[in-house]
Coordinates of C-alpha atoms in Angstrom, one line a residue:
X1167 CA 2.0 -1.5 238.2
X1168 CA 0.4 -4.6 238.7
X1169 CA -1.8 -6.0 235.7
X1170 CA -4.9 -6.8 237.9
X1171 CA -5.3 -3.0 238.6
X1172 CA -4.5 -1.8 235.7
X1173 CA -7.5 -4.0 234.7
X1174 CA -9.6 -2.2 237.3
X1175 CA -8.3 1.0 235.7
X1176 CA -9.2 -0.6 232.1
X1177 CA -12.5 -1.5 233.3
X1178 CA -13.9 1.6 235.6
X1179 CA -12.9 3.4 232.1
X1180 CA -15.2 1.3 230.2
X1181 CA -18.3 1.6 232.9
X1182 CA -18.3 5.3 232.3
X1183 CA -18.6 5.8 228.3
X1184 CA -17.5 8.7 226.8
X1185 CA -14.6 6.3 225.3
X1186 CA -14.6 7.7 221.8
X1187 CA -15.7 10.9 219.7
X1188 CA -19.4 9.7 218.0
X1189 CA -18.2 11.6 215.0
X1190 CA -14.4 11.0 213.6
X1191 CA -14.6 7.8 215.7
X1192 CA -11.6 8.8 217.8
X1193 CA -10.4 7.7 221.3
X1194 CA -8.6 10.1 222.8
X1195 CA -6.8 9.2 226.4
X1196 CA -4.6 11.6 229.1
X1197 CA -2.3 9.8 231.6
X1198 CA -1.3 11.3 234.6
X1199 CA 1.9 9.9 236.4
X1200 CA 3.1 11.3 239.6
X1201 CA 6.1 9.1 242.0
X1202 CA 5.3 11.7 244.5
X1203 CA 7.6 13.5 244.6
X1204 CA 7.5 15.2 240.9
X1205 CA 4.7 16.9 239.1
X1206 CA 2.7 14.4 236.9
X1207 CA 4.1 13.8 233.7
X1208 CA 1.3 13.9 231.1
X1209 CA 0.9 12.4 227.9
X1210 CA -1.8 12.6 225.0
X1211 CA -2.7 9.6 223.5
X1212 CA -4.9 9.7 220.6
X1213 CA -6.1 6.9 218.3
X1214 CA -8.6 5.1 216.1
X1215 CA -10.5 2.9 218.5
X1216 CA -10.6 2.7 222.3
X1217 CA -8.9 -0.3 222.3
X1218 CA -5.6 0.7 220.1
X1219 CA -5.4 3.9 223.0
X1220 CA -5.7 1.5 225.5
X1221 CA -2.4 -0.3 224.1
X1222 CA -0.2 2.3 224.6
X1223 CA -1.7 3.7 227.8
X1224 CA -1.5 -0.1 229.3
X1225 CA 2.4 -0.1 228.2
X1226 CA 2.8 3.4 230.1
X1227 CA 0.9 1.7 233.5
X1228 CA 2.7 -1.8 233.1
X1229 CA 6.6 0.9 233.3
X1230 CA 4.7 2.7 236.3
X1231 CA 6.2 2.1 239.6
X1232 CA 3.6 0.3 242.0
X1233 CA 3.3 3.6 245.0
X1234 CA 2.7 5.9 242.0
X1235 CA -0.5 8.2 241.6
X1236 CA -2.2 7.9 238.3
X1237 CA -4.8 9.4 236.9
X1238 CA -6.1 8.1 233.2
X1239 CA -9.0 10.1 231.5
X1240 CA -11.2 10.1 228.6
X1241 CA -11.6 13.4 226.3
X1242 CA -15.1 14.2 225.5
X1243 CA -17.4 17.1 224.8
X1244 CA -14.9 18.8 222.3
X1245 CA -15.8 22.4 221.2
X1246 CA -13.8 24.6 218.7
X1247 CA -13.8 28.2 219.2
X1248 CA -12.2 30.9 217.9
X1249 CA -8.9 32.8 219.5
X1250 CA -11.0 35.7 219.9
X1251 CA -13.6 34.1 222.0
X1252 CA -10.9 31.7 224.3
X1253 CA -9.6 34.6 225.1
X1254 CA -12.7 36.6 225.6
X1255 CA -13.6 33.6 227.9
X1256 CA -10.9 33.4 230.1
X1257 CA -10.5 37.3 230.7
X1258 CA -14.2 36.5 231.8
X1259 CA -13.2 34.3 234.9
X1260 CA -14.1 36.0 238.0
X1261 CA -11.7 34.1 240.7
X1262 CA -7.8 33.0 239.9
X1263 CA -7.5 29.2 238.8
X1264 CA -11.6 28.7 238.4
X1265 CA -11.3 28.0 234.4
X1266 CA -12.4 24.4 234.7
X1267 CA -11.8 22.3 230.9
X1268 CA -9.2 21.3 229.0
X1269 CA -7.4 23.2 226.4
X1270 CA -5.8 22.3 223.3
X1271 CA -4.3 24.5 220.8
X1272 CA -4.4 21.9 217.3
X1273 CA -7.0 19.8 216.1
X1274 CA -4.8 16.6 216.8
X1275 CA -4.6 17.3 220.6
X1276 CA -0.9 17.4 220.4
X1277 CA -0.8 20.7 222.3
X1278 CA -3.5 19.2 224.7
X1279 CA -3.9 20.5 228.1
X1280 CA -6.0 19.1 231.1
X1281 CA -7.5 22.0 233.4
X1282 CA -5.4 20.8 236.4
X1283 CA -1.7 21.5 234.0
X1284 CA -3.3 24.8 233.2
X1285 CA -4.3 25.7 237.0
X1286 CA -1.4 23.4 238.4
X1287 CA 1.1 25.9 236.7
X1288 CA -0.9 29.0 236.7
X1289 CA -0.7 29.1 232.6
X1290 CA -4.2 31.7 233.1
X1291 CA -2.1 34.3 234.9
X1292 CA -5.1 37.2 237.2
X1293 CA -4.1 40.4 235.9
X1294 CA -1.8 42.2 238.2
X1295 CA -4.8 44.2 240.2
X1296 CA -6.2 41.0 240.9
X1297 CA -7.1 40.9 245.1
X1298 CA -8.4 37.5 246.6
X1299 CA -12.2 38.4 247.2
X1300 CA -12.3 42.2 246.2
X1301 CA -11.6 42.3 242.4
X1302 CA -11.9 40.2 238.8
X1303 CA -9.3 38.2 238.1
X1304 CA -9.0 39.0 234.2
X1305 CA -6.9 36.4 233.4
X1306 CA -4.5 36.0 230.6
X1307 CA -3.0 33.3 228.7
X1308 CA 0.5 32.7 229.1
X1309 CA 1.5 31.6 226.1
X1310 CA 5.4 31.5 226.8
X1311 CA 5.2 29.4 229.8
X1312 CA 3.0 27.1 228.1
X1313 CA 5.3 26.3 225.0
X1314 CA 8.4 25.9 227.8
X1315 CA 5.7 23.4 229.0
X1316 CA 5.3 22.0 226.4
X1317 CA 8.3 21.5 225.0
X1318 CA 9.4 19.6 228.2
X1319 CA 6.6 17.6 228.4
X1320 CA 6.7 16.5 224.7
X1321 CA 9.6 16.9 223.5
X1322 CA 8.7 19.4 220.9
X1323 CA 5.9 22.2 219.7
X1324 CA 5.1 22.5 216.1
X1325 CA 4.2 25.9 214.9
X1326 CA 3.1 28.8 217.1
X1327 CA 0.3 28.1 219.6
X1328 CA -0.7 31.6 219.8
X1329 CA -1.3 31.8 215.9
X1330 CA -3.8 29.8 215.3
X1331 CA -7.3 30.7 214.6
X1332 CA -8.9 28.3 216.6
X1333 CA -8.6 26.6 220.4
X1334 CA -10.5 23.4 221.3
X1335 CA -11.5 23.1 224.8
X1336 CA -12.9 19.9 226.5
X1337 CA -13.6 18.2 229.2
X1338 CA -13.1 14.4 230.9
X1339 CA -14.0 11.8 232.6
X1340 CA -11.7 9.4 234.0
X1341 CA -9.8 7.4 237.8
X1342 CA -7.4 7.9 239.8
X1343 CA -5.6 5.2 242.0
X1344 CA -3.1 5.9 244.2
X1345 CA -1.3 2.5 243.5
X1346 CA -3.7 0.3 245.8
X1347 CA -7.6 2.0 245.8
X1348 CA -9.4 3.0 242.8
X1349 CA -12.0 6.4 242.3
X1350 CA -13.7 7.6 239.7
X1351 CA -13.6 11.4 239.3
X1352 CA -16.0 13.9 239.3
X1353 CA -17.7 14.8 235.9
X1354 CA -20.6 16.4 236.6
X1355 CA -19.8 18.5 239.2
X1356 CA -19.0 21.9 237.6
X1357 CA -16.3 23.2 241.0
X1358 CA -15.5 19.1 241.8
X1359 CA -14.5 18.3 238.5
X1360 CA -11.4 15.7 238.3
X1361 CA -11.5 15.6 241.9
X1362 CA -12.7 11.9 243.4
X1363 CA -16.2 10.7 244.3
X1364 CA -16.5 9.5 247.6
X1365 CA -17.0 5.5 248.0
X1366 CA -16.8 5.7 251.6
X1367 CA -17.5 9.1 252.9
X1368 CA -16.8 7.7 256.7
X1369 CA -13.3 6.2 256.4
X1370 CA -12.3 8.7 253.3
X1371 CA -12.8 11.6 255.3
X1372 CA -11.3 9.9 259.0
X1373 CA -8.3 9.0 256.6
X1374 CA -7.9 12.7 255.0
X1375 CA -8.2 14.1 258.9
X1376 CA -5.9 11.7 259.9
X1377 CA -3.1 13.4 256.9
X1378 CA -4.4 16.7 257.6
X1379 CA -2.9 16.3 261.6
X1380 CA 0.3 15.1 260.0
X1381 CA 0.2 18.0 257.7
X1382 CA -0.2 20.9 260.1
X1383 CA 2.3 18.8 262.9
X1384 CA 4.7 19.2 260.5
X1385 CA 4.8 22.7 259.7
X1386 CA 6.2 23.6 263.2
X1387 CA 9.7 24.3 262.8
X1388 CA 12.3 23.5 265.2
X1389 CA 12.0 26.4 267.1
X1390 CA 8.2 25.9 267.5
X1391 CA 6.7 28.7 264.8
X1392 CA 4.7 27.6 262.3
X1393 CA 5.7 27.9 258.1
X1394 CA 2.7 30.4 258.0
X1395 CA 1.6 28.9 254.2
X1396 CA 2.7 28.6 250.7
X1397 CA 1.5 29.5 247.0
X1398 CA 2.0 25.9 245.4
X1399 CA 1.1 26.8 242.1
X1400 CA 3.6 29.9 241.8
X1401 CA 5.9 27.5 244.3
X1402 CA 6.2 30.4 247.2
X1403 CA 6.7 30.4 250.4
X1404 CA 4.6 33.0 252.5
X1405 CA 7.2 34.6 254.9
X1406 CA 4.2 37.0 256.5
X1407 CA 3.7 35.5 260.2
X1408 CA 0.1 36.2 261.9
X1409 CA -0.1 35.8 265.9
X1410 CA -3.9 35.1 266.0
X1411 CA -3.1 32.3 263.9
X1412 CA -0.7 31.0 265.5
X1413 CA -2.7 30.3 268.5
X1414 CA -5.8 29.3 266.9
X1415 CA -4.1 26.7 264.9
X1416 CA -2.5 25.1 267.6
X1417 CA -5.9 24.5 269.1
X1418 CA -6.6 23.2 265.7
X1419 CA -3.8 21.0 265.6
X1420 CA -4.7 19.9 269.5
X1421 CA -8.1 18.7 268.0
X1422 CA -6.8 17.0 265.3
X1423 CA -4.3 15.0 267.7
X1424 CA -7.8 14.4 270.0
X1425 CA -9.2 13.2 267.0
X1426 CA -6.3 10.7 266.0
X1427 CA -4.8 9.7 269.4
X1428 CA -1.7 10.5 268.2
X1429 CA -0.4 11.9 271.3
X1430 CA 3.7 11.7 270.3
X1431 CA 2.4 14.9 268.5
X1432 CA 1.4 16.8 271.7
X1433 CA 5.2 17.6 272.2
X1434 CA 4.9 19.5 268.7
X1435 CA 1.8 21.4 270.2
X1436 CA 3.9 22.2 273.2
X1437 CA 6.4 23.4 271.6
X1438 CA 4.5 25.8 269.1
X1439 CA 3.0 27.6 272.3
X1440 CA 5.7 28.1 274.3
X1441 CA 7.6 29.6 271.6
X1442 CA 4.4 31.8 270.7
X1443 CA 4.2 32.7 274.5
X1444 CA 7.8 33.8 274.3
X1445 CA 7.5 35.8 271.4
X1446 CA 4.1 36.9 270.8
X1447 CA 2.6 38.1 274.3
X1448 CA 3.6 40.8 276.8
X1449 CA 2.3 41.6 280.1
X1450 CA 1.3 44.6 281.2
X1451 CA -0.3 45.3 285.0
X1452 CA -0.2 41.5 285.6
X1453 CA -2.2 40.6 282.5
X1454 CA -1.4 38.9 279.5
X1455 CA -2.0 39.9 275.9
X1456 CA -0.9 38.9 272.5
X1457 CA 0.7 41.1 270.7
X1458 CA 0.2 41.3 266.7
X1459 CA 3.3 43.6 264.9
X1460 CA 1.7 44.5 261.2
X1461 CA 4.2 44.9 258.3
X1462 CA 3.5 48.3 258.9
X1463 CA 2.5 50.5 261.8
X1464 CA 2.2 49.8 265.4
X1465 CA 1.6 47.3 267.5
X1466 CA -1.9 45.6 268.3
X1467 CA -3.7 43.7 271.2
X1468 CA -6.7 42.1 269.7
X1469 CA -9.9 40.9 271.6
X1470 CA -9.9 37.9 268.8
X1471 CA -6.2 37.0 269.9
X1472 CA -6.6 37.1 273.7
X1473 CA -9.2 34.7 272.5
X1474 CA -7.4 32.2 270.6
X1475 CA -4.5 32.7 273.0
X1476 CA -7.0 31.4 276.2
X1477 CA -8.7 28.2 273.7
X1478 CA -5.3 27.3 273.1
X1479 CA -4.1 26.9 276.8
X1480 CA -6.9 25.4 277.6
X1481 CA -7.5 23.1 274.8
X1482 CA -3.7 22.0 275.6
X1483 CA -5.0 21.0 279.3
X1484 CA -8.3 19.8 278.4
X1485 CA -5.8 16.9 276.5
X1486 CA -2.7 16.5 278.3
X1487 CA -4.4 17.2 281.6
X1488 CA -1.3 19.1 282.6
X1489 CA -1.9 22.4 284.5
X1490 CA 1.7 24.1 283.7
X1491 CA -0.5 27.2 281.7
X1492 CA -3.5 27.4 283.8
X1493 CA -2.0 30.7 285.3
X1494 CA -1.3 32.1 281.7
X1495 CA -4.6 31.1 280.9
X1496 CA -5.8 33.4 283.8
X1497 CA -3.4 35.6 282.9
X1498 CA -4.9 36.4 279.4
X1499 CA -8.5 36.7 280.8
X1500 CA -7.4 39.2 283.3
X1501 CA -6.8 41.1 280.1
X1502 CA -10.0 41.2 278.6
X1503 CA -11.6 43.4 281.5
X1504 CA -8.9 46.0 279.4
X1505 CA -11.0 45.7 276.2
X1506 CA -14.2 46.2 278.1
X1507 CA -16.2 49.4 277.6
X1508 CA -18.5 50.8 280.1
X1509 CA -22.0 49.9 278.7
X1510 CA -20.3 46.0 278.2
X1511 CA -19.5 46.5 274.8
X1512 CA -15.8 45.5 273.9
X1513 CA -13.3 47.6 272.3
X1514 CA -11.4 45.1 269.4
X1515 CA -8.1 46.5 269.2
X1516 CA -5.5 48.1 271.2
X1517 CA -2.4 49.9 271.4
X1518 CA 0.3 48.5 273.5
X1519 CA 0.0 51.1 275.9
X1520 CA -3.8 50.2 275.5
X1521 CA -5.5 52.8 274.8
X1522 CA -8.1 52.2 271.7
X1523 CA -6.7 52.1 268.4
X1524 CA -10.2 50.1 267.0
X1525 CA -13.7 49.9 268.7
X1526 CA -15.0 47.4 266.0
X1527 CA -12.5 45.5 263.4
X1528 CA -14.3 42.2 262.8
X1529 CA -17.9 40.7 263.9
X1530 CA -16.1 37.5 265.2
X1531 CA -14.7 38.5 268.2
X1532 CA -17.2 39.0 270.5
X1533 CA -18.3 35.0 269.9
X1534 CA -14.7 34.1 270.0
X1535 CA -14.1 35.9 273.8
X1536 CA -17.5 34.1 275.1
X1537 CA -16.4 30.9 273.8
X1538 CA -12.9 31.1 275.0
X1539 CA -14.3 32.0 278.9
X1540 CA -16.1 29.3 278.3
X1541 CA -13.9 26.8 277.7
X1542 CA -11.7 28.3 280.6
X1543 CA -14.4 28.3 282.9
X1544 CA -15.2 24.3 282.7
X1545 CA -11.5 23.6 283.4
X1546 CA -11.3 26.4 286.6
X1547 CA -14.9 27.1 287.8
X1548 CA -13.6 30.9 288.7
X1549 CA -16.9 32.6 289.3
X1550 CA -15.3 36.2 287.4
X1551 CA -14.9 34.2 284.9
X1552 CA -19.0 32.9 284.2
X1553 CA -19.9 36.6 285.5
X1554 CA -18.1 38.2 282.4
X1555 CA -19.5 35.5 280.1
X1556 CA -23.3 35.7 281.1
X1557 CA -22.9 39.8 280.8
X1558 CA -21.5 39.5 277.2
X1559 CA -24.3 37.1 276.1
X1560 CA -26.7 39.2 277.4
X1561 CA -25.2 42.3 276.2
X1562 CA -24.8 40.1 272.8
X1563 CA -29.0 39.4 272.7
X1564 CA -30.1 42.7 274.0
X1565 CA -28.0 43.8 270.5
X1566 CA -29.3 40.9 268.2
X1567 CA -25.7 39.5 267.4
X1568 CA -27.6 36.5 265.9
X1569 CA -28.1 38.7 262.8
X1570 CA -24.1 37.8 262.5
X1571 CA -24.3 34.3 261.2
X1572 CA -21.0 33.2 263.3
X1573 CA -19.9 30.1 264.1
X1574 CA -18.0 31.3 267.0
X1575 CA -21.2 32.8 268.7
X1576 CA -22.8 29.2 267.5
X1577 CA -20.1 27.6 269.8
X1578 CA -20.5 30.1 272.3
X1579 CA -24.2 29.3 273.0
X1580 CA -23.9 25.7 272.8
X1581 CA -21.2 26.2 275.7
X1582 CA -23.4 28.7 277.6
X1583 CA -26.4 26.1 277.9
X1584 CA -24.3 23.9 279.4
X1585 CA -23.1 26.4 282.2
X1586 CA -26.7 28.5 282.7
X1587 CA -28.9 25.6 281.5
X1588 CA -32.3 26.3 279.6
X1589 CA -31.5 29.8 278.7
X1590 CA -34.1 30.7 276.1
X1591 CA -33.0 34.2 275.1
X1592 CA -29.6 32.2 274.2
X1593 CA -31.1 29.6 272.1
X1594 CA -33.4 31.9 270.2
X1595 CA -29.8 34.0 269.5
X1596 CA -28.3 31.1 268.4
X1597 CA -31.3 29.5 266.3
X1598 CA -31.1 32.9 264.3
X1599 CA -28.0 33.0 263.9
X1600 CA -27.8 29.9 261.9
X1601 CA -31.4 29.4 260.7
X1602 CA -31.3 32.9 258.6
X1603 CA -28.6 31.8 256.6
X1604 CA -28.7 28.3 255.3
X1605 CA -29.5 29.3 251.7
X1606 CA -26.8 31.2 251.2
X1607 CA -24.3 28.6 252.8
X1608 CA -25.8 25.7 250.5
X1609 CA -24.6 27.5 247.9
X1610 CA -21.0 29.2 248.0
X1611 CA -18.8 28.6 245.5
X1612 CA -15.8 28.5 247.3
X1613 CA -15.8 26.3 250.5
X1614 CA -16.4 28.0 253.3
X1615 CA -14.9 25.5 256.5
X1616 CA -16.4 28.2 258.8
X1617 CA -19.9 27.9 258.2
X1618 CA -19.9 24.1 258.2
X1619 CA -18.5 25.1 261.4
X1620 CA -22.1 26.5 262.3
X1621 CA -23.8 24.1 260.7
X1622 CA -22.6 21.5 263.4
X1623 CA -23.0 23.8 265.9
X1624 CA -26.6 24.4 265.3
X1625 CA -27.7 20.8 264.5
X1626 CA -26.2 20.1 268.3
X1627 CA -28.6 23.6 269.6
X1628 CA -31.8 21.9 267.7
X1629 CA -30.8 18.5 269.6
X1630 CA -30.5 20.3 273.0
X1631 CA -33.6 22.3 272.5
X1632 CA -35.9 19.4 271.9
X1633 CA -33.6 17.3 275.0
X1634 CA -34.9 20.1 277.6
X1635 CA -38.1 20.8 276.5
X1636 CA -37.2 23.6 274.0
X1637 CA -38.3 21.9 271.1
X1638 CA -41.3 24.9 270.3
X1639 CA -38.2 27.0 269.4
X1640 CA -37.5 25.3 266.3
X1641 CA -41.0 25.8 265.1
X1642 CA -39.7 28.7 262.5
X1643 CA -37.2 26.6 261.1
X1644 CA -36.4 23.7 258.8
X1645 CA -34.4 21.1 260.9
X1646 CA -34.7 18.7 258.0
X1647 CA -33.2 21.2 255.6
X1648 CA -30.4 22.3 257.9
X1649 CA -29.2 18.4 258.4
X1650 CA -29.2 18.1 254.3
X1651 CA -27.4 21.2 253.7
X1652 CA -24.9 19.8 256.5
X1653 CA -24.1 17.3 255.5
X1654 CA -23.8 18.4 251.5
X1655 CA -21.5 21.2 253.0
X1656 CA -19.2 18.8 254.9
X1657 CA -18.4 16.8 251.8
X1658 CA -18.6 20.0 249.9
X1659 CA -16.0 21.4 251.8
X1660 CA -13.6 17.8 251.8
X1661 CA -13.5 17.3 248.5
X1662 CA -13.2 21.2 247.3
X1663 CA -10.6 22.2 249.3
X1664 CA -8.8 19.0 250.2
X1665 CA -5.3 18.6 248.8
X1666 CA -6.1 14.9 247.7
X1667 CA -3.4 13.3 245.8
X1668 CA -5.3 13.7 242.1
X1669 CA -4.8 17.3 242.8
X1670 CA -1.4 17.7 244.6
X1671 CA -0.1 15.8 241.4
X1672 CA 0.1 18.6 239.3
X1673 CA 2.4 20.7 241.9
X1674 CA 5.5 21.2 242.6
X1675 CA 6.5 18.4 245.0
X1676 CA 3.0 17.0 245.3
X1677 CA 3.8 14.4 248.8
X1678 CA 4.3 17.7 250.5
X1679 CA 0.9 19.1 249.7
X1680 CA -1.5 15.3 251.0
X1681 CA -3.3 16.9 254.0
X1682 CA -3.5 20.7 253.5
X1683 CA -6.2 22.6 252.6
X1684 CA -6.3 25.2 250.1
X1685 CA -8.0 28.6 248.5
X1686 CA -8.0 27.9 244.9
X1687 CA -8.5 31.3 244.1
X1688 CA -5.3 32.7 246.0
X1689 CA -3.0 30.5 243.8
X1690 CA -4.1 27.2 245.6
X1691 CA -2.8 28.8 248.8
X1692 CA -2.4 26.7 251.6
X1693 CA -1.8 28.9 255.0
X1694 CA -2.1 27.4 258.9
X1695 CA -5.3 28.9 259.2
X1696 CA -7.0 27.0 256.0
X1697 CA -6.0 24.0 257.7
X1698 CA -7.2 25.2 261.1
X1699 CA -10.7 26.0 260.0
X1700 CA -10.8 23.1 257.6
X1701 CA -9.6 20.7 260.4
X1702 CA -12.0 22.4 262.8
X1703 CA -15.0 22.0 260.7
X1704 CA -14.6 18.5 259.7
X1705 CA -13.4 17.1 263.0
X1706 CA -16.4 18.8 264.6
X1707 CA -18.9 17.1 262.0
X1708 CA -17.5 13.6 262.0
X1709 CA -17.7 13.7 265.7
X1710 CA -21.7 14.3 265.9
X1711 CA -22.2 12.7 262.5
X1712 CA -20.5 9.2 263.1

């Protein structure tokens, strides 16, 4: 590594304090060091002064290869507990991989452990009940993979780390570079910790979009199905397959190539649908429907997958401005009318035979049919097609559906103004369904790609509203709030969920990871459809916002 950055390093360390403990007078240092293509390897360095640290962590920077990802931290707010309590404490942590400080098991910090080690290698293993979003995670301390750890990392583990009476956790501050750019990290942050502070949110996030496309292009295999995901910190593949998904995350992907004019990666896009129209549809009465085959049971038709199925198509025309699946597209609307009930309600699942196997499984897919007819209407201006549209948004107000808080009726409305013009009765839906629910979106934990999804949506409804003479509408609501909590949630939901390199560092072959999205509670999985709505929801605000 070059000296003049390892000066920057030296001297963005310095800016933030913390540099040594206030009471024994010691400077205490972590260096992360990642090629790329190998978990970080992490070493302690613990000394009398700042500047003796400094020594040895300079002679570890100056070996450092120039492309490598470093991070170098500064250990402060030290806290012994007892064993008791630690464990107390982490049994206490209500969503896998959330325990956020440093742990070290000695006084000397020999046995030291930064939070991302611990979460990188799932060392706080969710008790065996554990399901993403329905139970506790009750971790555990995994006190045998730890010492294997250990022993690799240092070369040695004196004593028993479980034996000990006491634990010290901690936290840090600390940069990252990346072998040209500097950040600092989070520290104050309690869910962004170690994770980088945006210098410029602009070009940070058009350059994390710009991985993400590259990401999700390249899990299409060669046959044109997707790797559905992975578990990187248990290093898993997930060999599960989801047709929805498949569909929607190809109009994802198609956005994402809008978004970088890459359009060598259209053939990818191509690709992925024919092979989902060859092996995920059927047609039945000359209509087409995707077909979803559980693990277990019989086969489905879903409402939400005829939808994603038609987006896709069109989507795929809309950029290529090739026609070759306009007929399939017409295809799979002609197979809605089989969903439809009577009164205009829709069924949501079918058998293949299709009779009803499920008149409601999910509140999404009424948006997700309007907005799909939609977006097949402006490419084919078939008049069945806008009839069944305005009769679902009406049936959808007459039945308050803006109580649902959905970003696919968001879309939906924004799409119907633009067909049926001034539409009150579908601006006052749509205002509801955003307006009613900002609080709660301002303050999830976990990001939550979706909702910034309707966040966008609705800032572009008040902006149409007061452009034709709507503006009274807004009167209930907070337009200023709305715009704030937007634009917190966009950079919320980059820098929470992104797979930047100071995080992908501490997994298994980190270069992989740049440009997905992850759950951090589902072992920092990373499926097609995180990507997908992450992709979707930060394309859709960079568009309006810049």
């Amino acid at each position: 590594m070059k000296k003049a950055l390892i000066k920057r390093l030296k001297g963005e360390l310095i800016n933030q304090g913390n540099l040594q403990n206030r009471v024994t007078g010691q400077s205490t240092l972590i260096v992360s060091i990642s090629d790329r293509r190998h978990r970080a390897a992490v070493t302690v360095v613990r000394e009398e002064s700042f500047k003796k640290a400094w020594v040895q962590v300079e002679h570890q920077l100056t070996k450092a290869v120039s492309s490598s990802w470093i991070r170098v931290e500064t250990v402060h707010s030290i806290q012994q507990t007892s064993r008791e309590k630690f464990t107390t404490n982490v049994a206490k942590i209500t969503r896998g991989n959330f325990w956020r400080r440093g742990v070290s098991f000695d006084k000397d910090f020999e046995t030291a452990l930064l939070e991302m080690e611990i979460n990188g290698h799932e060392f706080f293993e969710p008790a065996q009940d554990y399901k993403v979003g329905k139970t506790t995670a009750k971790a555990t301390v995994n006190y045998s993979a730890i010492a294997e750890y250990l022993m690799k990392r240092n070369g040695k583990v004196d004593g028993d780390i479980q034996a000990g009476n006491s634990v010290w956790t901690f936290t840090t501050s600390g940069v990252f570079t990346d072998g040209n750019r500097v950040w600092p990290l989070e520290d104050n942050h309690p869910q962004l910790l170690g994770v980088r502070q945006l210098v410029e949110p602009k070009q940070e996030l058009a350059d994390y979009l710009g991985l993400g496309e590259t990401y999700l292009r390249n899990q299409i295999k060669d046959d044109g199905q997707f790797v559905y995901g992975y578990f990187p910190s248990l290093k898993r593949i997930l060999n599960n397959y989801n047709s929805v998904r498949h569909f929607s995350s190809i109009y994802a992907l198609l956005e994402a190539i809008t978004f970088t004019k890459r359009s060598k990666d259209l053939k990818q896009a191509k690709h992925a649908l024919k092979w989902g129209l060859e092996h995920l549809t059927m047609v039945k009465n000359d209509a087409l429907f995707v077909v979803e085959q559980p693990k277990e049971g019989e086969a489905e038709l879903k409402l939400g997958a005829q939808a994603m199925l038609i987006l896709a198509l069109c989507k795929y025309q809309e950029v290529t401005h090739e026609d070759r699946f306009e007929e399939q597209a017409m295809q799979a609307f002609r197979g809605i009318e089989a969903f439809r009930q009577p009164d205009g309600r829709f069924n949501h699942v079918l058998r293949s035979d299709l009779s009803v196997k499920d008149a409601f499984r999910i509140i999404y897919y009424e948006g997700e049919i309007v907005f799909a007819m939609s977006r097949l209407y402006a490419l084919t201006h078939d008049e069945r097609v806008k009839t069944l549209i305005q009769e679902t948004l009406d049936f959808m107000v007459a039945h308050d559906y803006g109580k649902n808080h959905d970003h696919w009726i968001a879309y939906a409305v924004n799409d119907a103004l633009a067909i049926f013009g001034n539409n009150r009765d579908y601006m006052v839906m749509g205002l509801k369904n955003a307006f009613e629910d900002l609080d709660n979106i301002k303050h999830k934990l976990m990001p939550y790609p979706t909702r910034l999804e309707l966040l966008t949506a609705a800032v572009k409804m008040t902006d149409t509203n007061q452009a034709t003479g709507n503006g009274d509408l807004l009167a209930p609501y907070d337009v200023a709030t709305l715009r704030s909590v937007w634009q917190y949630r966009a950079e919320y939901e980059l820098l929470a969920g992104s797979f930047f390199p100071e995080v992908a560092m501490y997994f298994y072959h980190p270069a992989k990871l740049v440009g997905g999205f992850y759950a951090r509670n589902d072992h920092f999985r990373t499926r097609i459809d995180d990507c997908e709505h992450f992709l979707s929801g930060l394309i859709s605000y960079y568009d309006y916002k810049y």
